[in-house]
């Protein structure tokens, strides 16, 4: 398995300003998640400090990070290990 | 959008202040608007910023400009509503940074002696607006399972 085959993960981090309802909405809107799934991810961010919201190739991860940043979420990416 | 005229003016004013701040992308009050993508790889991060940094700035700027322009709109098309939503959130992020909000449990401090009281009121006002907008727009989202995955 080549290094480039290892997928990347996009992580959303908890922050004290964003509203829970807004974070849920953004996750639904950007990734097409159901309300239930988006709420679960949002609660993971809220209670555990972070959650993986998407995985994929580097280019896709960068685009996802960018779109999350556009919506004001604190998102980063790293290799899935 | 059911906002009183004074609320609309207030919204436009707040958004306009953010618009001015964005003219200097390096203002520390904006740091929350430009998070890193890579936290463990400075080379990749530098490369990402070179590629995407300007686009993010443009996106934020266009958003608050739209908010300033449309603050007096009675009705919004969906595309405009999305831009409103993002721009209101961006404005609130800047306000929160200015107020030093670090704790989620911080609520509006109704302390009449606090010189930042108007900013806290605005911070809370924007939260209410955001919540209302999210509720209104949630109706147009698919809610029947993971339709895209």
Short mmCIF file of C-alpha atoms in Angstrom, two decimals:
data_model
loop_
_atom_site.label_atom_id
_atom_site.label_comp_id
_atom_site.label_asym_id
_atom_site.label_seq_id
_atom_site.Cartn_x
_atom_site.Cartn_y
_atom_site.Cartn_z
CA UNK A 1 0.00 0.00 0.00
CA UNK A 2 1.45 3.30 -1.13
CA UNK A 3 1.45 6.35 1.14
CA UNK A 4 -1.03 8.06 -1.15
CA UNK A 5 -3.54 5.24 -0.65
CA UNK A 6 -3.93 6.06 3.02
CA UNK A 7 -7.02 8.17 3.28
CA UNK A 8 -7.21 11.52 4.98
CA UNK A 9 -9.67 12.42 7.70
CA UNK A 10 -11.31 15.78 8.26
CA UNK A 11 -11.80 16.70 11.89
CA UNK A 12 -14.11 19.34 13.30
CA UNK A 13 -12.97 20.72 16.65
CA UNK A 14 -15.10 22.08 19.43
CA UNK A 15 -15.13 25.83 19.85
CA UNK A 16 -16.93 28.00 22.37
CA UNK A 17 -18.62 30.32 19.91
CA UNK A 18 -20.41 28.22 17.31
CA UNK A 19 -23.97 27.25 18.09
CA UNK A 20 -24.82 23.55 18.21
CA UNK A 21 -27.80 24.08 15.92
CA UNK A 22 -25.57 25.82 13.39
CA UNK A 23 -22.89 23.12 13.44
CA UNK A 24 -25.56 20.46 12.91
CA UNK A 25 -27.01 22.41 10.00
CA UNK A 26 -23.60 22.85 8.35
CA UNK A 27 -22.83 19.14 8.60
CA UNK A 28 -26.17 18.28 7.02
CA UNK A 29 -25.78 20.83 4.29
CA UNK A 30 -22.16 20.12 3.34
CA UNK A 31 -22.16 16.34 3.60
CA UNK A 32 -25.78 15.40 3.07
CA UNK A 33 -25.93 13.68 6.45
CA UNK A 34 -29.29 12.97 8.01
CA UNK A 35 -30.30 15.19 10.88
CA UNK A 36 -29.67 12.30 13.29
CA UNK A 37 -26.16 11.67 12.01
CA UNK A 38 -25.27 15.35 11.93
CA UNK A 39 -26.53 15.78 15.49
CA UNK A 40 -24.52 12.80 16.66
CA UNK A 41 -21.35 14.20 15.09
CA UNK A 42 -22.07 17.60 16.58
CA UNK A 43 -22.54 16.05 20.04
CA UNK A 44 -19.26 14.14 19.62
CA UNK A 45 -17.54 17.45 18.87
CA UNK A 46 -19.25 19.03 21.84
CA UNK A 47 -18.57 16.29 24.39
CA UNK A 48 -15.27 14.83 23.16
CA UNK A 49 -13.71 17.95 21.73
CA UNK A 50 -13.53 16.69 18.15
CA UNK A 51 -15.09 14.38 15.58
CA UNK A 52 -14.16 12.98 12.19
CA UNK A 53 -16.71 14.31 9.72
CA UNK A 54 -15.37 12.95 6.46
CA UNK A 55 -12.63 10.78 5.01
CA UNK A 56 -11.11 10.49 1.57
CA UNK A 57 -8.27 11.46 -0.71
CA UNK A 58 -6.18 14.50 0.11
CA UNK A 59 -7.83 16.76 -2.47
CA UNK A 60 -11.30 15.94 -1.21
CA UNK A 61 -10.20 16.50 2.38
CA UNK A 62 -8.74 19.89 1.49
CA UNK A 63 -11.97 20.88 -0.20
CA UNK A 64 -14.04 19.71 2.77
CA UNK A 65 -11.79 21.66 5.14
CA UNK A 66 -12.16 24.75 2.97
CA UNK A 67 -15.95 24.52 2.89
CA UNK A 68 -16.06 24.03 6.65
CA UNK A 69 -13.82 27.09 7.10
CA UNK A 70 -16.15 29.08 4.85
CA UNK A 71 -18.91 28.24 7.30
CA UNK A 72 -16.78 29.24 10.27
CA UNK A 73 -16.11 25.81 11.68
CA UNK A 74 -12.69 24.93 13.06
CA UNK A 75 -11.64 22.04 10.85
CA UNK A 76 -8.28 20.39 10.19
CA UNK A 77 -7.11 17.37 8.25
CA UNK A 78 -4.62 14.59 8.88
CA UNK A 79 -3.76 11.15 7.65
CA UNK A 80 -6.01 8.39 8.89
CA UNK A 81 -3.79 6.21 11.03
CA UNK B 1 -37.21 37.84 7.65
CA UNK B 2 -39.01 39.40 10.55
CA UNK B 3 -36.59 41.96 11.87
CA UNK B 4 -37.37 45.42 13.12
CA UNK B 5 -35.72 48.27 11.20
CA UNK B 6 -33.40 49.07 14.11
CA UNK B 7 -32.30 45.42 14.18
CA UNK B 8 -31.62 45.53 10.46
CA UNK B 9 -29.51 48.65 10.89
CA UNK B 10 -27.65 47.01 13.73
CA UNK B 11 -26.99 43.92 11.64
CA UNK B 12 -25.75 45.97 8.69
CA UNK B 13 -23.53 48.00 11.00
CA UNK B 14 -21.98 44.91 12.60
CA UNK B 15 -21.40 43.27 9.24
CA UNK B 16 -19.86 46.46 7.91
CA UNK B 17 -17.39 46.52 10.79
CA UNK B 18 -16.33 42.98 9.94
CA UNK B 19 -16.05 43.98 6.29
CA UNK B 20 -13.63 46.72 7.25
CA UNK B 21 -11.61 44.37 9.41
CA UNK B 22 -11.31 41.99 6.49
CA UNK B 23 -9.49 44.68 4.55
CA UNK B 24 -6.54 43.71 6.70
CA UNK B 25 -6.61 39.94 6.65
CA UNK B 26 -3.97 39.77 9.35
CA UNK B 27 -5.97 41.53 12.04
CA UNK B 28 -5.86 39.33 15.15
CA UNK B 29 -9.63 39.64 15.57
CA UNK B 30 -9.98 37.63 12.37
CA UNK B 31 -7.90 34.67 13.48
CA UNK B 32 -10.96 32.55 14.10
CA UNK B 33 -11.96 33.01 10.46
CA UNK B 34 -8.74 31.55 9.09
CA UNK B 35 -7.97 28.30 10.90
CA UNK B 36 -5.11 26.07 9.75
CA UNK B 37 -5.86 23.01 7.64
CA UNK B 38 -2.74 21.04 8.58
CA UNK B 39 -1.64 21.29 12.18
CA UNK B 40 1.19 18.79 12.01
CA UNK B 41 2.86 19.77 8.76
CA UNK B 42 3.99 23.38 8.32
CA UNK B 43 5.09 22.79 4.73
CA UNK B 44 1.72 21.41 3.68
CA UNK B 45 0.01 24.16 5.64
CA UNK B 46 2.01 26.87 3.88
CA UNK B 47 1.18 25.28 0.55
CA UNK B 48 -2.51 25.03 1.42
CA UNK B 49 -2.64 28.68 2.52
CA UNK B 50 -1.01 29.79 -0.70
CA UNK B 51 -3.59 27.85 -2.65
CA UNK B 52 -6.73 28.56 -0.65
CA UNK B 53 -6.04 31.51 1.62
CA UNK B 54 -7.20 34.19 -0.80
CA UNK B 55 -10.32 32.22 -1.70
CA UNK B 56 -11.33 31.99 1.93
CA UNK B 57 -10.79 35.70 2.42
CA UNK B 58 -12.86 36.43 -0.68
CA UNK B 59 -15.58 34.12 0.52
CA UNK B 60 -15.82 35.80 3.92
CA UNK B 61 -15.68 39.26 2.38
CA UNK B 62 -18.39 38.52 -0.19
CA UNK B 63 -20.53 37.07 2.57
CA UNK B 64 -20.42 40.12 4.82
CA UNK B 65 -20.87 42.43 1.83
CA UNK B 66 -24.01 40.51 0.91
CA UNK B 67 -25.22 40.82 4.48
CA UNK B 68 -24.67 44.58 4.46
CA UNK B 69 -26.51 44.89 1.13
CA UNK B 70 -29.39 42.62 2.02
CA UNK B 71 -29.87 43.59 5.66
CA UNK B 72 -32.99 45.46 4.66
CA UNK B 73 -34.42 42.64 2.54
CA UNK B 74 -37.87 41.43 3.54
CA UNK B 75 -37.50 38.11 1.78
CA UNK B 76 -34.45 36.11 0.82
CA UNK B 77 -33.90 33.56 -1.91
CA UNK B 78 -32.38 30.36 -0.61
CA UNK B 79 -28.94 31.23 -1.98
CA UNK B 80 -29.12 34.61 -0.28
CA UNK B 81 -30.30 33.03 2.96
CA UNK B 82 -27.29 30.71 2.96
CA UNK B 83 -24.98 33.68 2.41
CA UNK B 84 -26.74 35.52 5.24
CA UNK B 85 -26.31 32.55 7.54
CA UNK B 86 -22.60 32.24 6.87
CA UNK B 87 -22.01 35.97 7.13
CA UNK B 88 -23.93 36.28 10.38
CA UNK B 89 -21.88 33.45 11.80
CA UNK B 90 -18.65 35.03 10.58
CA UNK B 91 -19.68 38.31 12.21
CA UNK B 92 -20.49 36.49 15.44
CA UNK B 93 -17.14 34.71 15.40
CA UNK B 94 -15.34 38.04 15.17
CA UNK B 95 -17.50 39.47 17.93
CA UNK B 96 -16.84 36.44 20.11
CA UNK B 97 -13.11 36.81 19.54
CA UNK B 98 -13.29 40.47 20.49
CA UNK B 99 -15.21 39.58 23.66
CA UNK B 100 -12.72 36.88 24.55
CA UNK B 101 -15.30 34.11 24.60
CA UNK B 102 -13.39 31.01 25.62
CA UNK B 103 -15.96 29.14 27.60
CA UNK B 104 -19.10 27.69 26.08
CA UNK B 105 -21.01 28.26 29.26
CA UNK B 106 -20.46 31.98 29.08
CA UNK B 107 -23.82 33.59 28.74
CA UNK B 108 -24.67 37.17 28.16
CA UNK B 109 -23.51 39.15 31.13
CA UNK B 110 -26.23 41.58 32.03
CA UNK B 111 -23.82 43.83 33.85
CA UNK B 112 -24.75 47.44 33.31
CA UNK B 113 -21.28 48.62 34.21
CA UNK B 114 -19.56 46.49 31.61
CA UNK B 115 -18.44 48.77 28.75
CA UNK B 116 -18.73 45.75 26.47
CA UNK B 117 -22.39 45.31 27.32
CA UNK B 118 -23.58 46.44 23.85
CA UNK B 119 -21.26 43.89 22.28
CA UNK B 120 -22.59 41.12 24.52
CA UNK B 121 -26.12 42.11 23.58
CA UNK B 122 -25.15 42.01 19.90
CA UNK B 123 -23.47 38.62 20.42
CA UNK B 124 -26.68 37.25 21.88
CA UNK B 125 -28.82 38.95 19.22
CA UNK B 126 -26.80 37.26 16.47
CA UNK B 127 -27.17 33.89 18.21
CA UNK B 128 -30.94 34.27 18.19
CA UNK B 129 -30.93 35.30 14.55
CA UNK B 130 -28.70 32.40 13.59
CA UNK B 131 -30.90 29.94 15.41
CA UNK B 132 -34.01 31.30 13.73
CA UNK B 133 -32.42 31.14 10.29
CA UNK B 134 -31.18 27.58 10.84
CA UNK B 135 -34.66 26.51 11.86
CA UNK B 136 -36.18 28.15 8.79
CA UNK B 137 -33.66 26.55 6.45
CA UNK B 138 -33.62 23.10 8.03
CA UNK B 139 -36.94 22.46 6.33
CA UNK B 140 -35.21 22.41 2.95
CA UNK B 141 -32.64 19.79 3.95
CA UNK B 142 -33.03 16.07 3.25
CA UNK B 143 -33.83 14.34 6.51
CA UNK B 144 -34.39 10.84 5.34
CA UNK B 145 -31.09 9.10 5.91
CA UNK B 146 -27.67 9.42 4.40
CA UNK B 147 -28.78 10.20 0.89
CA UNK B 148 -25.34 11.19 -0.36
CA UNK B 149 -23.21 8.44 1.10
#
